[in-house]
Tab-separated table of C-alpha atoms in Angstrom:
chain	number	residue	atom	x	y	z
A	1	MET	CA	47.989	-180.399	136.705
A	2	SER	CA	48.577	-181.633	140.121
A	3	SER	CA	51.839	-183.359	141.387
A	4	ARG	CA	49.865	-186.480	141.970
A	5	TRP	CA	48.555	-186.564	138.654
A	6	THR	CA	51.922	-186.252	136.864
A	7	ILE	CA	53.632	-189.190	139.262
A	8	LEU	CA	50.530	-191.434	138.206
A	9	LEU	CA	51.186	-190.200	134.591
A	10	ALA	CA	55.079	-190.936	134.622
A	11	SER	CA	54.178	-194.335	136.572
A	12	CYS	CA	51.871	-195.487	133.495
A	13	MET	CA	53.937	-194.520	131.031
A	14	LEU	CA	57.242	-196.134	132.581
A	15	THR	CA	55.060	-199.643	133.055
A	16	PHE	CA	54.333	-199.544	129.393
A	17	CYS	CA	57.584	-198.867	128.357
A	18	LEU	CA	59.117	-201.622	130.374
A	19	GLY	CA	56.014	-203.802	129.413
A	20	ALA	CA	56.955	-202.916	125.597
A	21	GLY	CA	60.414	-203.361	125.982
A	22	ALA	CA	60.325	-206.811	127.821
A	23	VAL	CA	57.939	-207.905	124.773
A	24	LEU	CA	60.769	-206.448	122.215
A	25	VAL	CA	63.394	-208.493	123.873
A	26	TYR	CA	61.528	-211.675	124.371
A	27	GLN	CA	60.624	-211.588	120.788
A	28	TRP	CA	64.238	-210.747	119.774
A	29	LEU	CA	65.454	-213.909	121.861
A	30	TYR	CA	63.002	-216.080	120.466
A	31	SER	CA	63.514	-215.250	116.505
A	32	ARG	CA	67.532	-215.917	117.314
A	33	SER	CA	66.574	-219.479	119.070
A	34	VAL	CA	66.235	-222.017	116.303
A	35	THR	CA	66.265	-225.456	118.687
A	36	THR	CA	64.187	-228.685	117.100
A	37	PRO	CA	62.862	-231.759	118.292
A	38	TRP	CA	64.939	-234.442	116.939
A	39	ARG	CA	63.580	-235.740	113.715
A	40	GLU	CA	64.118	-239.266	111.776
A	41	LEU	CA	65.849	-238.567	108.398
A	42	THR	CA	63.573	-239.900	105.603
A	43	LYS	CA	64.464	-242.058	102.752
A	44	GLU	CA	65.320	-239.364	100.478
A	45	GLU	CA	67.985	-238.010	102.480
A	46	LEU	CA	70.354	-240.581	102.974
A	47	ALA	CA	72.817	-240.201	100.473
A	48	GLY	CA	74.268	-243.393	101.178
A	49	VAL	CA	78.200	-244.451	101.802
A	50	ASP	CA	81.337	-242.891	99.024
A	51	ALA	CA	84.121	-244.878	99.004
A	52	GLY	CA	85.899	-243.163	96.506
A	53	HIS	CA	88.546	-241.454	98.469
A	54	ALA	CA	89.538	-244.797	100.177
A	55	ARG	CA	89.794	-246.711	96.970
A	56	ALA	CA	92.128	-243.909	95.644
A	57	ALA	CA	94.189	-244.896	98.688
A	58	GLY	CA	94.729	-248.449	98.424
A	59	SER	CA	92.301	-249.862	100.423
A	60	ASP	CA	92.302	-253.393	98.974
A	61	ILE	CA	89.055	-254.799	101.298
A	62	PRO	CA	85.659	-253.632	100.461
A	63	LEU	CA	83.417	-252.306	103.022
A	64	PRO	CA	80.184	-254.143	102.903
A	65	ALA	CA	77.515	-252.133	101.356
A	66	PRO	CA	76.394	-249.975	104.248
A	67	SER	CA	72.905	-249.146	105.004
A	68	LEU	CA	72.258	-245.889	107.060
A	69	SER	CA	69.589	-244.658	108.942
A	70	GLY	CA	69.180	-241.501	111.977
A	71	LYS	CA	67.753	-238.680	113.398
A	72	VAL	CA	69.065	-234.802	113.248
A	73	HIS	CA	67.959	-231.962	114.896
A	74	PHE	CA	69.312	-228.203	115.331
A	75	VAL	CA	70.483	-226.541	118.764
A	76	SER	CA	71.051	-223.147	119.215
A	77	ALA	CA	74.763	-222.081	120.347
A	78	GLU	CA	74.569	-220.947	124.295
A	79	GLY	CA	75.209	-217.300	125.740
A	80	ASP	CA	75.232	-214.069	123.132
A	81	ASN	CA	76.810	-217.206	120.232
A	82	PRO	CA	74.388	-216.657	117.487
A	83	GLN	CA	75.174	-219.821	115.703
A	84	VAL	CA	73.046	-222.812	115.582
A	85	GLN	CA	74.696	-226.495	115.695
A	86	LEU	CA	73.355	-229.694	113.752
A	87	GLY	CA	73.606	-232.485	116.449
A	88	TYR	CA	72.909	-235.736	114.682
A	89	LEU	CA	72.160	-239.546	115.354
A	90	VAL	CA	73.158	-242.082	112.869
A	91	HIS	CA	73.440	-245.714	112.548
A	92	VAL	CA	75.669	-247.294	110.151
A	93	VAL	CA	75.112	-250.928	109.862
A	94	VAL	CA	77.558	-252.796	107.944
A	95	PRO	CA	77.131	-256.958	106.887
A	96	LYS	CA	79.510	-259.223	108.164
A	97	LEU	CA	82.842	-259.456	105.657
A	98	ASP	CA	82.619	-262.294	102.885
A	99	PRO	CA	85.653	-264.224	103.019
A	100	ALA	CA	85.283	-264.555	99.101
A	101	GLN	CA	86.246	-260.963	98.997
A	102	VAL	CA	89.067	-260.907	101.035
A	103	PRO	CA	92.681	-260.796	99.218
A	104	ALA	CA	94.742	-263.901	99.305
A	105	ARG	CA	97.435	-261.899	101.119
A	106	TYR	CA	95.559	-261.711	104.256
A	107	GLN	CA	94.532	-265.297	104.704
A	108	ALA	CA	97.206	-266.919	107.498
A	109	GLY	CA	100.318	-268.286	106.594
A	110	SER	CA	100.082	-265.824	103.510
A	111	ILE	CA	104.213	-264.978	102.581
A	112	ASP	CA	102.766	-261.058	102.946
A	113	ARG	CA	101.228	-261.801	106.661
A	114	LEU	CA	104.107	-263.260	107.627
A	115	LEU	CA	106.553	-260.799	106.564
A	116	GLU	CA	104.392	-258.163	107.985
A	117	VAL	CA	103.949	-260.202	111.387
A	118	VAL	CA	108.561	-260.376	111.046
A	119	ALA	CA	108.217	-256.636	110.545
A	120	THR	CA	106.283	-255.725	113.370
A	121	THR	CA	107.916	-257.813	115.905
A	122	PRO	CA	109.815	-256.388	118.574
A	123	ALA	CA	113.567	-256.808	118.188
A	124	SER	CA	114.257	-257.523	121.531
A	125	ALA	CA	111.738	-260.681	121.081
A	126	SER	CA	113.692	-263.747	121.061
A	127	ALA	CA	115.127	-265.193	117.853
A	128	SER	CA	114.857	-268.351	118.697
A	129	ALA	CA	110.969	-268.001	119.270
A	130	PRO	CA	108.823	-268.980	116.405
A	131	THR	CA	107.118	-266.468	114.077
A	132	PRO	CA	103.341	-266.948	114.827
A	133	ALA	CA	101.271	-267.081	111.676
A	134	PRO	CA	98.813	-264.486	111.712
A	135	ALA	CA	94.450	-265.432	111.971
A	136	PRO	CA	93.405	-264.241	108.650
A	137	VAL	CA	91.375	-261.091	108.087
A	138	GLU	CA	87.503	-262.015	109.302
A	139	GLU	CA	85.888	-258.261	109.430
A	140	VAL	CA	87.471	-255.124	108.007
A	141	VAL	CA	87.617	-251.303	109.505
A	142	TYR	CA	87.281	-248.420	107.510
A	143	ASP	CA	87.880	-244.519	108.755
A	144	GLY	CA	85.430	-242.211	107.708
A	145	HIS	CA	83.391	-238.504	108.427
A	146	LEU	CA	79.918	-237.754	107.929
A	147	ARG	CA	78.767	-235.542	104.801
A	148	ILE	CA	76.051	-233.197	105.533
A	149	ALA	CA	73.872	-230.840	103.048
A	150	LEU	CA	71.454	-228.405	103.982
A	151	LYS	CA	69.009	-227.743	101.669
A	152	ASP	CA	66.366	-224.880	100.834
A	153	GLU	CA	62.384	-225.803	99.542
A	154	ASN	CA	63.912	-225.257	96.105
A	155	GLY	CA	66.538	-228.392	96.679
A	156	ALA	CA	69.006	-225.750	96.568
A	157	VAL	CA	72.121	-226.446	98.760
A	158	ILE	CA	72.372	-223.439	101.603
A	159	ALA	CA	75.578	-225.079	103.546
A	160	THR	CA	77.949	-228.021	103.475
A	161	LEU	CA	79.138	-229.800	107.046
A	162	ALA	CA	80.950	-232.041	108.070
A	163	GLY	CA	80.894	-234.935	110.732
A	164	PRO	CA	84.425	-235.804	113.197
A	165	SER	CA	85.883	-238.521	111.831
A	166	ALA	CA	84.217	-241.748	112.697
A	167	ILE	CA	85.234	-245.653	112.872
A	168	LEU	CA	83.017	-248.411	111.016
A	169	ARG	CA	83.799	-251.769	111.710
A	170	SER	CA	81.882	-254.558	109.200
A	171	GLY	CA	79.459	-256.669	111.352
A	172	GLN	CA	78.305	-254.301	113.418
A	173	ASP	CA	75.986	-251.309	113.600
A	174	ASN	CA	78.102	-248.806	113.742
A	175	LEU	CA	76.670	-245.327	116.140
A	176	VAL	CA	77.905	-242.138	114.670
A	177	GLN	CA	76.466	-238.937	117.054
A	178	GLY	CA	77.820	-235.530	118.237
A	179	PHE	CA	77.758	-231.984	116.373
A	180	ALA	CA	78.754	-231.260	113.061
A	181	LEU	CA	82.200	-229.515	112.992
A	182	GLU	CA	80.469	-226.497	111.083
A	183	SER	CA	77.648	-224.039	112.975
A	184	VAL	CA	75.378	-221.686	110.612
A	185	SER	CA	73.520	-218.790	111.216
A	186	PRO	CA	69.592	-219.083	112.611
A	187	GLU	CA	68.627	-218.034	109.147
A	188	LYS	CA	70.000	-220.646	107.590
A	189	ALA	CA	68.982	-223.411	110.171
A	190	LYS	CA	65.403	-221.985	109.043
A	191	ARG	CA	65.379	-222.104	105.778
A	192	ALA	CA	66.879	-226.059	105.935
A	193	LYS	CA	64.022	-228.085	104.618
A	194	THR	CA	65.885	-230.759	103.992
A	195	ILE	CA	69.059	-232.543	105.585
A	196	GLU	CA	70.976	-234.681	103.769
A	197	VAL	CA	73.316	-236.986	105.376
A	198	GLY	CA	75.758	-239.154	103.863
A	199	MET	CA	79.024	-240.837	104.999
A	200	THR	CA	82.547	-240.645	103.207
A	201	LEU	CA	85.557	-243.559	103.667
A	202	THR	CA	88.718	-241.850	103.741
A	203	ARG	CA	91.149	-245.524	104.389
A	204	CYS	CA	90.611	-249.068	104.858
A	205	ALA	CA	92.068	-249.058	108.718
A	206	SER	CA	93.020	-252.704	108.626
A	207	CYS	CA	94.024	-252.715	105.285
A	208	VAL	CA	98.177	-253.277	104.944
A	209	PRO	CA	99.731	-251.509	101.812
A	210	GLY	CA	100.697	-253.827	99.366
């Protein structure tokens, strides 16, 4: 075989190898990527609000029953990180606080509320200055965090995730958005057919220990 044909054959083989390699690299990168469009959470995926932890902490002003809605999507990590993050945008709409649900000690002029004001008044304040009567509690503020469960097509839990802490205020549409604190493998993300999202209340930020 002439050197000309040898060079031509070698060039063809090199071109074929480079092309095949490029296809394999593309397939490998594609298999790792699970970035998905935003999708709305279904009614079955909205797990509601759990106030058990807050009640155990002694919260005495109940948070009016919230309603949840929102959307989620998966985002592949950048660079060589093979993990996947779950992004979320959740609305927690809390009705206005019912005054009848507010304990008497939170009403303006109550002894406990007056003592609270006195205890938090700086020592440098004038002793002759009258102690201001506290305003009654009209709304309540709670701390909480999202709880997230990824489930497969049979309803089995693949992974449980948590969101950062969030502040919920009564009488408002509270927007909670960000990424779950833990990431998951691409395989788990692809197996997730249901993403269950709920809220756990941890404490009443505007309640005063009694």
